[in-house]
Coordinates of C-alpha atoms in Angstrom, one line a residue:
Chain A
M1 CA 36.7 21.9 -6.3
R2 CA 35.3 18.5 -5.2
A3 CA 31.9 20.1 -4.9
V4 CA 32.1 21.4 -8.2
L5 CA 33.0 18.1 -9.8
A6 CA 30.3 16.1 -7.5
V7 CA 27.7 18.9 -8.8
L8 CA 28.6 18.6 -12.5
I9 CA 28.8 14.6 -12.6
G10 CA 25.7 14.4 -10.5
K11 CA 23.8 16.9 -12.7
L12 CA 25.0 14.7 -15.9
L13 CA 24.2 11.6 -14.2
R14 CA 20.7 12.8 -13.1
F15 CA 20.1 14.0 -16.9
A16 CA 21.2 10.6 -18.2
V17 CA 19.1 8.5 -15.9
R18 CA 15.9 10.7 -16.3
I19 CA 16.1 10.2 -20.2
I20 CA 16.2 6.3 -19.5
R21 CA 13.5 6.2 -16.7
P22 CA 11.3 9.2 -16.7
G23 CA 10.2 10.5 -13.4
G24 CA 12.8 8.4 -11.5
G25 CA 16.6 8.2 -11.3
S26 CA 17.3 10.5 -8.0
A27 CA 19.0 7.7 -6.0
L28 CA 22.1 7.3 -8.1
P29 CA 23.1 10.7 -9.0
G30 CA 23.0 11.6 -5.2
L31 CA 25.0 8.4 -4.0
V32 CA 27.5 9.6 -6.6
A33 CA 27.7 13.1 -5.6
N34 CA 27.9 12.1 -2.1
R35 CA 30.8 10.0 -2.7
I36 CA 32.6 12.6 -4.7
A37 CA 31.8 15.4 -1.9
P38 CA 30.6 14.2 1.2
G39 CA 30.3 17.9 2.4
L40 CA 28.2 19.0 -0.5
L41 CA 24.7 18.6 1.4
G42 CA 25.9 20.4 4.6
S43 CA 27.7 23.3 2.9
A44 CA 24.9 23.9 0.2
L45 CA 22.4 24.0 3.1
H46 CA 24.5 26.2 5.3
S47 CA 24.6 28.9 2.7
L48 CA 20.8 29.7 3.2
P49 CA 20.3 32.8 4.8
M50 CA 17.1 31.9 7.0
G51 CA 18.5 28.4 7.7
L52 CA 17.4 24.8 7.7
V53 CA 14.3 23.5 9.0
V54 CA 14.3 19.5 9.4
V55 CA 10.8 17.8 9.9
S56 CA 11.3 14.2 11.3
G57 CA 9.3 11.5 13.3
S58 CA 7.7 8.3 12.6
A59 CA 4.6 9.7 10.5
G60 CA 3.2 12.9 9.0
K61 CA 6.7 14.1 7.7
S62 CA 5.6 14.6 4.2
S63 CA 2.3 16.5 5.0
T64 CA 3.9 18.6 7.7
T65 CA 6.5 19.5 5.3
H66 CA 4.2 20.3 2.6
Y67 CA 2.0 22.6 4.9
L68 CA 5.1 24.4 6.2
V69 CA 6.3 25.0 2.7
S70 CA 3.2 26.4 1.6
L71 CA 2.8 28.7 4.4
L72 CA 6.4 29.9 3.8
Q73 CA 5.9 30.5 0.0
V74 CA 2.9 32.5 0.5
H75 CA 4.9 35.1 2.4
G76 CA 7.1 35.3 -0.6
L77 CA 9.9 33.1 0.6
R78 CA 11.9 31.0 -1.7
V79 CA 11.9 27.7 -0.2
F80 CA 14.0 24.7 -1.0
T81 CA 12.5 21.5 0.0
N82 CA 12.6 17.7 -1.1
N83 CA 9.9 15.2 -1.7
S84 CA 9.1 12.5 0.5
T85 CA 10.6 9.8 -1.4
A86 CA 13.9 11.9 -1.1
N87 CA 14.6 12.1 2.6
I88 CA 17.7 9.9 3.2
R89 CA 21.1 11.3 2.6
R90 CA 21.2 10.3 -1.3
G91 CA 17.9 11.6 -2.0
L92 CA 18.7 15.0 -0.1
V93 CA 21.9 15.3 -2.1
A94 CA 19.9 14.5 -5.3
S95 CA 17.5 17.3 -4.5
V96 CA 20.4 19.7 -4.0
L97 CA 21.7 18.4 -7.4
K98 CA 18.6 19.5 -8.9
E99 CA 18.6 22.8 -7.9
A100 CA 22.3 24.0 -6.9
S101 CA 24.4 26.1 -9.1
L102 CA 27.6 24.5 -10.2
L103 CA 29.3 25.7 -7.1
G104 CA 27.0 23.8 -5.0
R105 CA 25.0 26.8 -3.9
L106 CA 21.2 27.0 -3.5
D107 CA 19.4 30.3 -4.5
Y108 CA 16.8 30.1 -1.8
D109 CA 15.8 31.7 1.6
I110 CA 15.4 28.9 3.7
A111 CA 15.3 24.9 3.3
V112 CA 12.5 22.9 4.9
L113 CA 13.5 19.3 4.6
E114 CA 11.6 16.1 5.7
L115 CA 14.1 13.8 7.3
D116 CA 14.1 10.2 7.8
E117 CA 14.6 9.6 11.4
G118 CA 17.4 7.2 11.1
H119 CA 19.3 9.0 8.5
G120 CA 18.6 12.4 10.2
A121 CA 20.3 11.2 13.5
K122 CA 23.3 10.1 11.5
M123 CA 23.4 13.1 9.7
A124 CA 22.5 15.7 12.6
D125 CA 26.3 16.9 13.5
E126 CA 26.9 17.8 10.0
L127 CA 23.7 19.9 9.4
D128 CA 23.4 23.4 10.7
V129 CA 19.5 23.1 12.0
S130 CA 17.9 26.3 12.9
L131 CA 14.6 24.4 13.7
A132 CA 13.6 20.8 14.3
L133 CA 9.9 19.8 14.0
L134 CA 9.2 16.6 15.4
T135 CA 5.9 14.8 14.7
N136 CA 5.6 11.6 16.7
V137 CA 7.1 8.3 17.8
L138 CA 5.1 5.4 16.5
S139 CA 5.9 1.5 16.9
D140 CA 7.0 1.4 13.2
Q141 CA 9.6 -0.2 10.8
L142 CA 10.7 -2.5 13.7
D143 CA 12.8 -4.5 11.2
R144 CA 14.8 -1.4 10.7
F145 CA 14.6 0.5 14.1
N146 CA 14.2 -2.7 16.4
D147 CA 12.3 -0.5 19.2
P148 CA 10.8 2.9 19.8
A149 CA 13.1 3.6 22.4
D150 CA 15.7 3.6 19.4
V151 CA 13.5 6.1 17.6
I152 CA 13.5 8.4 20.6
L153 CA 17.1 8.5 20.7
M154 CA 17.3 9.1 17.1
L155 CA 14.7 12.2 17.5
E156 CA 16.5 13.4 20.7
K157 CA 19.7 13.6 18.5
I158 CA 18.2 15.6 15.7
G159 CA 16.5 17.8 18.1
S160 CA 19.8 18.3 20.0
V161 CA 21.5 20.0 17.1
A162 CA 18.6 22.2 16.6
S163 CA 18.4 26.0 17.7
K164 CA 14.8 25.7 18.5
V165 CA 12.7 22.7 18.5
V166 CA 8.8 22.4 17.7
L167 CA 7.1 19.1 18.9
N168 CA 3.9 17.2 19.1
A169 CA 3.0 17.7 22.7
D170 CA 0.2 15.0 22.4
D171 CA 3.0 12.5 22.2
K172 CA 4.1 11.7 25.6
N173 CA 7.5 10.3 24.1
L174 CA 8.4 13.5 22.6
T175 CA 7.7 15.4 25.6
Q176 CA 10.2 13.5 27.5
L177 CA 12.9 14.3 25.3
N178 CA 15.8 16.5 27.0
C179 CA 15.4 18.9 24.0
A180 CA 11.5 19.3 24.9
K181 CA 12.3 21.3 28.0
N182 CA 12.7 24.6 25.8
A183 CA 10.5 23.4 23.1
V184 CA 7.4 24.7 21.6
G185 CA 4.4 22.5 21.6
F186 CA 1.7 21.7 19.1
G187 CA -1.5 19.2 19.6
I188 CA -5.1 18.4 19.6
L189 CA -7.1 19.9 22.3
D190 CA -9.8 17.2 22.4
E191 CA -9.0 14.2 24.5
N192 CA -11.2 12.0 22.7
E193 CA -9.9 13.0 19.5
R194 CA -6.4 12.2 20.7
S195 CA -7.5 8.5 21.5
G196 CA -8.7 8.2 17.7
L197 CA -5.5 9.5 16.4
F198 CA -2.2 7.4 16.1
E199 CA -1.3 4.9 18.3
Y200 CA 1.9 6.6 19.9
A201 CA 4.4 4.3 20.9
L202 CA 3.8 2.6 24.3
N203 CA 5.3 4.8 27.1
F204 CA 4.3 4.3 30.8
G205 CA 6.3 7.4 32.0
E206 CA 5.0 10.9 32.9
H207 CA 3.6 13.1 30.0
G208 CA 6.2 15.9 29.9
A209 CA 5.0 19.5 30.3
V210 CA 5.6 21.5 27.1
N211 CA 4.6 25.1 26.3
M212 CA 1.7 24.5 24.0
S213 CA 1.8 27.0 21.2
V214 CA -0.7 25.7 18.6
I215 CA -3.9 23.8 19.2
A216 CA -5.9 22.3 16.4
T217 CA -9.5 21.7 17.3
P218 CA -11.8 20.4 14.7
Q219 CA -13.0 23.8 13.6
E220 CA -9.8 26.2 14.0
V221 CA -6.1 26.2 14.8
R222 CA -5.4 28.5 17.7
I223 CA -2.3 30.2 18.3
T224 CA -2.4 30.7 22.0
A225 CA 0.2 33.4 22.6
Q226 CA -1.4 35.7 20.2
G227 CA -4.8 34.8 21.1
L228 CA -5.5 34.2 17.3
S229 CA -7.3 31.7 15.6
F230 CA -7.7 30.4 12.1
D231 CA -10.5 28.8 10.4
F232 CA -9.8 25.0 9.2
P233 CA -11.2 23.1 6.6
D234 CA -12.9 19.7 7.1
L235 CA -9.6 17.3 7.7
P236 CA -9.1 14.1 9.5
A237 CA -7.5 14.5 13.0
Y238 CA -4.4 13.0 11.9
Q239 CA -4.2 15.8 9.2
R240 CA -5.1 18.4 11.4
I241 CA -1.9 17.9 13.9
N242 CA 0.2 18.1 10.8
V243 CA -1.3 21.5 10.1
A244 CA -0.8 22.5 13.6
G245 CA 2.8 21.3 13.5
A246 CA 3.3 23.5 10.4
V247 CA 1.6 26.7 12.0
A248 CA 3.6 26.3 15.1
A249 CA 6.9 26.2 13.2
L250 CA 5.8 29.0 11.0
Y251 CA 5.2 31.4 14.1
E252 CA 8.9 30.3 15.1
I253 CA 10.3 31.3 11.8
I254 CA 8.8 34.6 10.9
S255 CA 6.0 36.9 12.1
P256 CA 3.3 35.8 9.5
D257 CA 0.7 37.9 7.8
E258 CA -2.6 36.4 9.2
A259 CA -4.6 36.8 6.1
L260 CA -2.1 34.9 4.2
V261 CA -1.9 32.1 6.8
Q262 CA -5.8 31.9 6.6
Q263 CA -5.6 31.8 2.8
V264 CA -3.4 28.8 2.9
L265 CA -5.4 27.0 5.7
S266 CA -8.6 27.6 3.6
N267 CA -7.2 26.0 0.6
L268 CA -5.2 23.0 1.8
K269 CA -4.8 20.2 -0.8
P270 CA -3.9 16.7 -0.4
V271 CA -0.4 16.0 -0.4
F272 CA 1.2 13.5 -2.8
A273 CA -0.5 10.5 -2.7
R274 CA -2.2 11.2 0.7
N275 CA -5.7 10.8 -0.6
E276 CA -4.8 12.1 -3.7
P277 CA -7.4 12.2 -6.6
V278 CA -6.1 11.5 -10.1
V279 CA -7.4 10.7 -13.5
V280 CA -5.8 7.6 -15.2
K281 CA -6.9 7.0 -19.0
G282 CA -10.3 8.6 -18.1
V283 CA -10.7 6.5 -14.8
P284 CA -10.8 8.6 -11.5
V285 CA -8.7 7.1 -9.0
Q286 CA -8.2 7.8 -5.3
L287 CA -4.4 7.5 -4.2
K288 CA -3.8 6.6 -0.5
L289 CA -0.1 6.0 0.6
V290 CA 0.4 3.7 3.6
Q291 CA 3.7 3.2 5.3
N292 CA 3.1 1.8 8.6
P293 CA 0.4 0.2 10.8
S294 CA -0.7 3.6 12.1
S295 CA -1.3 5.1 8.5
F296 CA -2.8 1.8 7.2
Q297 CA -5.2 1.8 10.0
L298 CA -6.1 5.5 9.5
N299 CA -6.5 5.3 5.7
L300 CA -8.9 2.2 6.2
G301 CA -10.8 4.1 8.5
D302 CA -11.8 6.6 5.6
I303 CA -12.7 3.5 3.3
Q304 CA -16.5 3.5 2.6
P305 CA -18.3 0.5 0.9
S306 CA -18.5 2.9 -2.1
N307 CA -14.9 2.9 -2.5
T308 CA -14.9 0.1 -5.0
P309 CA -13.1 -1.5 -6.7
L310 CA -10.4 -1.2 -4.0
M311 CA -6.6 -2.5 -4.6
L312 CA -4.3 -3.0 -1.7
M313 CA -0.5 -3.1 -2.6
A314 CA 2.2 -4.4 -0.4
G315 CA 5.7 -3.5 -2.2
S316 CA 9.3 -4.7 -1.7
D317 CA 9.6 -1.7 0.9
I318 CA 7.9 -3.8 3.3
H319 CA 10.8 -6.0 4.3
D320 CA 9.0 -7.7 6.9
P321 CA 5.1 -8.1 6.0
S322 CA 4.3 -9.4 9.7
W323 CA 3.2 -6.0 10.6
L324 CA 0.3 -6.0 8.4
W325 CA -1.0 -8.5 11.0
T326 CA -1.2 -5.7 13.2
V327 CA -3.6 -3.8 10.9
D328 CA -7.5 -4.5 11.7
F329 CA -9.0 -5.2 8.4
S330 CA -12.3 -6.3 9.6
K331 CA -14.4 -3.4 8.0
L332 CA -13.3 -4.8 4.7
E333 CA -15.5 -7.6 3.1
K334 CA -13.8 -7.7 -0.2
V335 CA -10.5 -6.5 -2.1
E336 CA -10.7 -6.7 -5.8
V337 CA -6.9 -6.7 -6.2
V338 CA -3.9 -7.3 -4.0
G339 CA -0.7 -6.4 -5.9
G340 CA 3.1 -5.8 -5.1
R341 CA 6.1 -7.9 -4.2
N342 CA 4.3 -8.8 -0.9
A343 CA 1.1 -9.4 -2.4
A344 CA 0.9 -13.0 -1.3
A345 CA 1.6 -12.3 2.4
L346 CA -1.0 -9.4 2.3
A347 CA -3.5 -11.9 0.6
L348 CA -3.0 -14.5 3.2
R349 CA -3.2 -11.9 6.2
L350 CA -6.6 -10.9 4.5
M351 CA -7.7 -14.6 4.0
F352 CA -7.4 -15.1 7.9
A353 CA -9.5 -12.0 8.4
G354 CA -12.1 -13.5 6.4
I355 CA -11.7 -11.0 3.6
E356 CA -12.6 -12.1 -0.1
V357 CA -9.6 -11.4 -2.3
Q358 CA -10.5 -11.5 -6.0
R359 CA -7.0 -11.2 -7.7
I360 CA -3.5 -11.5 -6.5
E361 CA -0.8 -10.2 -8.6
A362 CA 2.8 -9.8 -7.5
D363 CA 3.7 -7.7 -10.6
P364 CA 2.6 -4.2 -9.6
L365 CA 2.2 -2.8 -13.2
K366 CA 0.1 -5.7 -14.1
A367 CA -2.0 -5.4 -10.9
A368 CA -2.4 -1.7 -11.5
D369 CA -3.7 -2.4 -15.3
A370 CA -5.9 -5.1 -14.2
F371 CA -7.3 -2.9 -11.7
L372 CA -7.8 0.1 -13.9
N373 CA -10.0 -2.1 -16.1
L374 CA -12.4 -3.3 -13.5
P375 CA -15.7 -1.8 -13.5
G376 CA -16.9 0.7 -10.9
S377 CA -16.8 4.4 -10.2
N378 CA -14.8 4.8 -7.2
H379 CA -11.5 3.2 -7.9
T380 CA -9.4 3.3 -4.7
I381 CA -5.8 2.3 -3.8
L382 CA -4.1 1.9 -0.8
F383 CA -0.4 1.2 -1.4
S384 CA 3.3 1.0 0.2
A385 CA 5.8 3.7 -1.1
D386 CA 7.6 1.2 -3.6
A387 CA 4.3 0.0 -5.1
M388 CA 3.3 3.9 -5.2
R389 CA 6.5 4.8 -7.1
R390 CA 6.3 2.0 -9.6
V391 CA 2.7 2.5 -10.2
R392 CA 2.9 6.4 -10.5
R393 CA 5.7 6.2 -13.0
H394 CA 3.8 3.4 -15.1
W395 CA 0.6 5.8 -15.1
G396 CA 2.9 8.7 -15.9
L397 CA 2.1 10.5 -12.7
A398 CA 5.4 10.5 -11.6
K399 CA 6.8 14.0 -10.5
Chain B
M1 CA -14.0 -25.9 23.1
K2 CA -10.3 -25.0 23.5
S3 CA -8.8 -22.3 25.4
Y4 CA -5.8 -19.9 24.9
F5 CA -4.0 -17.5 27.3
S6 CA -2.1 -14.4 25.9
F7 CA -0.4 -12.1 28.0
K8 CA -1.3 -8.5 27.5
P9 CA -2.1 -8.8 23.8
E10 CA -2.5 -5.4 23.2
H11 CA 1.1 -4.6 24.1
F12 CA 2.8 -7.9 23.4
N13 CA 1.9 -7.8 19.5
N14 CA 4.9 -6.5 17.9
N15 CA 4.8 -7.5 14.1
G16 CA 1.6 -9.3 14.8
D17 CA 2.3 -12.1 16.9
Q18 CA -1.2 -12.3 18.1
G19 CA -2.1 -13.5 14.5
N20 CA -1.0 -16.7 15.8
I21 CA -4.1 -17.0 17.8
D22 CA -6.3 -16.0 14.7
V23 CA -4.6 -18.8 12.7
I24 CA -5.5 -21.6 15.4
G25 CA -8.8 -20.2 15.9
H26 CA -9.5 -20.3 12.0
F27 CA -8.5 -23.8 11.9
A28 CA -10.4 -24.9 15.1
D29 CA -13.3 -23.2 13.9
L30 CA -13.3 -25.4 10.8
Q31 CA -13.5 -28.3 13.0
N32 CA -16.5 -26.9 14.8
V33 CA -14.3 -26.3 18.0
D34 CA -14.5 -22.7 19.7
L35 CA -11.2 -21.2 20.7
V36 CA -12.0 -18.9 24.0
K37 CA -9.7 -16.8 26.0
T38 CA -8.7 -17.7 29.5
D39 CA -7.0 -15.5 32.0
V40 CA -5.4 -18.4 33.7
L41 CA -2.3 -19.6 32.0
E42 CA -2.5 -23.1 33.9
N43 CA -5.8 -23.7 32.3
A44 CA -5.0 -23.0 28.8
D45 CA -4.5 -25.3 25.8
F46 CA -2.4 -22.7 24.0
V47 CA -0.1 -20.0 25.5
L48 CA 1.3 -17.0 23.8
F49 CA 3.7 -14.4 25.0
G50 CA 4.4 -12.0 22.1
D51 CA 7.3 -9.8 21.4
A52 CA 6.9 -6.3 23.1
S53 CA 8.5 -3.1 23.3
Q54 CA 11.6 -2.3 25.8
A55 CA 9.0 0.0 27.6
A56 CA 6.5 -2.9 28.0
M57 CA 9.2 -5.3 29.0
K58 CA 10.3 -2.9 31.6
H59 CA 6.8 -2.2 32.9
Y60 CA 5.6 -5.8 33.3
E61 CA 8.9 -7.4 34.3
D62 CA 7.4 -8.4 37.6
D63 CA 4.3 -9.9 36.0
L64 CA 6.0 -11.8 33.6
G65 CA 8.4 -13.1 36.3
D66 CA 5.4 -14.6 38.0
F67 CA 4.9 -17.1 35.1
V68 CA 8.3 -18.6 35.2
E69 CA 7.3 -21.8 37.2
S70 CA 4.1 -22.5 35.2
L71 CA 6.2 -22.2 32.2
K72 CA 8.8 -24.6 33.3
L73 CA 6.0 -27.2 33.7
R74 CA 4.7 -26.4 30.2
L75 CA 8.1 -26.9 28.8
E76 CA 8.8 -30.2 30.6
N77 CA 5.4 -31.6 29.3
G78 CA 5.9 -30.1 26.0
L79 CA 2.6 -28.1 26.1
P80 CA 1.5 -26.0 23.2
T81 CA 3.3 -22.7 24.0
L82 CA 4.6 -19.8 21.9
L83 CA 7.4 -17.7 23.5
V84 CA 8.3 -15.1 20.7
G85 CA 10.9 -12.3 20.5
S86 CA 11.9 -10.4 23.7
C87 CA 9.5 -12.9 25.8
F88 CA 11.6 -15.8 24.4
E89 CA 15.0 -14.0 25.2
L90 CA 13.6 -13.2 28.6
F91 CA 11.9 -16.7 29.6
W92 CA 14.3 -19.0 27.9
P93 CA 17.5 -18.6 30.3
L94 CA 15.0 -18.5 33.3
L95 CA 13.4 -21.7 32.2
T96 CA 16.5 -23.7 31.3
G97 CA 19.4 -21.9 33.0
V98 CA 21.2 -21.8 29.8
G99 CA 22.0 -18.3 28.2
F100 CA 22.2 -17.0 24.8
E101 CA 25.2 -16.4 22.8
R102 CA 25.1 -12.9 21.5
S103 CA 26.3 -11.0 18.6
A104 CA 25.5 -7.9 16.5
R105 CA 21.8 -7.4 15.9
V106 CA 20.9 -9.1 12.5
S107 CA 17.3 -8.2 11.0
E108 CA 16.6 -10.8 8.3
F109 CA 14.5 -13.6 7.0
R110 CA 15.8 -17.0 8.2
S111 CA 15.1 -20.6 7.7
V112 CA 16.1 -23.2 10.4
S113 CA 15.5 -27.0 10.0
S114 CA 13.5 -28.5 13.1
E115 CA 11.6 -31.5 13.8
A116 CA 8.7 -29.7 12.9
G117 CA 10.0 -29.1 9.4
V118 CA 11.7 -26.2 7.9
I119 CA 10.6 -23.3 9.8
L120 CA 10.6 -19.8 8.0
G121 CA 10.6 -16.5 9.9
Y122 CA 11.7 -12.8 10.2
R123 CA 13.9 -11.9 13.2
N124 CA 15.6 -9.0 14.6
S125 CA 17.7 -9.9 17.4
T126 CA 21.2 -10.1 18.9
V127 CA 20.7 -13.9 19.7
S128 CA 23.2 -15.7 17.4
N129 CA 22.8 -19.3 18.5
D130 CA 19.2 -20.2 18.9
D131 CA 16.5 -19.0 16.3
F132 CA 13.9 -21.9 17.0
I133 CA 13.8 -24.1 20.0
I134 CA 11.0 -26.9 20.3
N135 CA 10.0 -29.5 22.6
R136 CA 6.7 -31.1 21.4
G137 CA 4.3 -28.3 21.6
F138 CA 6.4 -25.9 23.3
V139 CA 8.2 -23.4 21.0
G140 CA 10.4 -20.5 21.8
T141 CA 11.6 -18.5 18.7
T142 CA 13.2 -15.2 17.7
F143 CA 10.8 -15.3 14.7
F144 CA 8.3 -12.9 15.2
G145 CA 4.8 -12.3 13.7
P146 CA 2.3 -15.0 12.6
V147 CA 4.8 -17.8 12.2
L148 CA 2.1 -20.3 12.3
S149 CA 0.4 -19.0 9.3
I150 CA 3.5 -19.6 7.2
N151 CA 4.8 -22.8 8.7
P152 CA 2.1 -25.5 8.2
E153 CA 4.0 -28.4 9.6
L154 CA 4.4 -26.4 13.0
L155 CA 0.9 -25.5 13.0
N156 CA -0.2 -29.0 12.7
R157 CA 2.4 -29.8 15.6
I158 CA 0.6 -27.3 17.8
L159 CA -3.0 -28.3 16.7
L160 CA -2.2 -32.0 17.4
E161 CA -0.7 -31.2 20.9
M162 CA -3.9 -29.3 21.5
K163 CA -5.9 -32.5 20.5
L164 CA -7.2 -31.0 17.5
E165 CA -6.9 -32.3 13.9
P166 CA -4.3 -31.2 11.4
A167 CA -5.1 -27.8 9.7
R168 CA -7.4 -28.4 6.5
W169 CA -6.2 -25.8 4.1
T170 CA -8.2 -25.1 0.9
G171 CA -6.0 -25.6 -2.4
Q172 CA -6.0 -22.0 -2.9
E173 CA -4.9 -21.2 0.7
Q174 CA -2.1 -23.9 0.3
A175 CA -0.9 -22.3 -2.8
L176 CA -1.0 -18.9 -1.0
V177 CA 1.4 -20.1 1.7
E178 CA 3.5 -21.8 -0.6
R179 CA 4.0 -18.5 -2.4
V180 CA 4.6 -16.6 0.7
R181 CA 7.1 -19.3 1.8
S182 CA 8.7 -19.2 -1.7
D183 CA 8.9 -15.2 -1.5
F184 CA 10.5 -15.4 1.9
T185 CA 13.2 -17.6 0.4
D186 CA 13.5 -15.6 -2.5
G187 CA 13.7 -12.3 -0.7

């Protein structure tokens, strides 16, 4: 009864909020529904015949989730999933509200959910996890997580409740987990490439041995047990490892059709705001989401002098902007616009790096409009999640 | 020429503590003074021990212990030194014999009044009694990140103790720092 009430009120609230704020409004309905029926999320996911897959870790959650969903869908499976901005409890409940029947049931075969590591660890005991896909441990969000050691414990917790664990075997932190003993690993074969990938959280211990199931080389994805390989599009290493994770999980969930896997891998598209090309008022704009020092650094690595005008945005989701000082901005000479709630802090950091900043605008919408009016043929934005949400909504790109 | 010592900067840089070196270097450069790295703490005009992960603190525990006597001398003489976060929490009781009071971890922006002005910073610590301690140029703090970039009075204190001139900010730079400080207090 409480579940029905929660779903009903949540759906009504969701409808109302989205009239007021198109493209937004998932948090409040999720919050309210969860208050009314705290077990709603667990019971809705428990009802799925092929179970629940969770994807967690410091970085790569959204891309890996997206790739795994695509791989499952191409096999005709109905996959319930969440978007990257709904990876904490209230967002997950909101995702359920969107798709569930009034009884709180989901008419899907399987769920693949991106899960924030902090919230995921707290929710682990109430979720019936069939497979946990763990991406990595970075030195990230220290204002929230305090230390990578705490993130390791969170991922250990998530892995411990899963029937199967698939993990990034390149990351020593993950190979040392207790749940890694029977896990399936994925990774990048080339040592040189590994060093150019994420800076995994510092770890002076031994690299644990994990059965390597999928290896991504620059040219192909190899499934070691089957002796198979799939051709690969030209993707940066940090995206290839996400694909490897998705493929490794796929082989643990179903016996895939090789042709269908190849079809998906040949047609990979950028994930929501991960190097996503859009056109706004006739202006082509490249969107790049940066969520931590590693993703900021990796995205900066892709920036060329031709990426002009360039806007960097640090929104209110960056609680402590100090970490911006761990990013090496030295390849930039000039940034046309610095925007977002933490624009001044980012501009100050750029100033000490000797980079010219032409305009600083804390209001993300004003910054976005000013940026769009700038001359140039390769408008490029690197923005944090909060700034991304606001700008996308402002430009009518909200999903 | 002035010199600095920074312990394992590649690992003791949680939240950009090493940025403090960039800030000092920037204003030294404006005074036509080179700021160069030294591997000998005792020779350094400025010393930095940044915040580090639990893994790094454990791994370098013995190495860090070797610096206690030198740091005691620097503290007694008020020499320009910055101990941040986990290194502050490690060294301060060893240097002074006085432990910290502890409570539940608090992660937030804070400001404290000191003889070097109102110091702003972000902290994430279980220390409950001392966020910022200063003796002339010797500073221990829970405030991590580039504290010198947003605390001009403290920066000047360090520069003067290094026998450099106070920082010469442009009007635009000053306005930017004020905006950041204002964002911190509003946030």
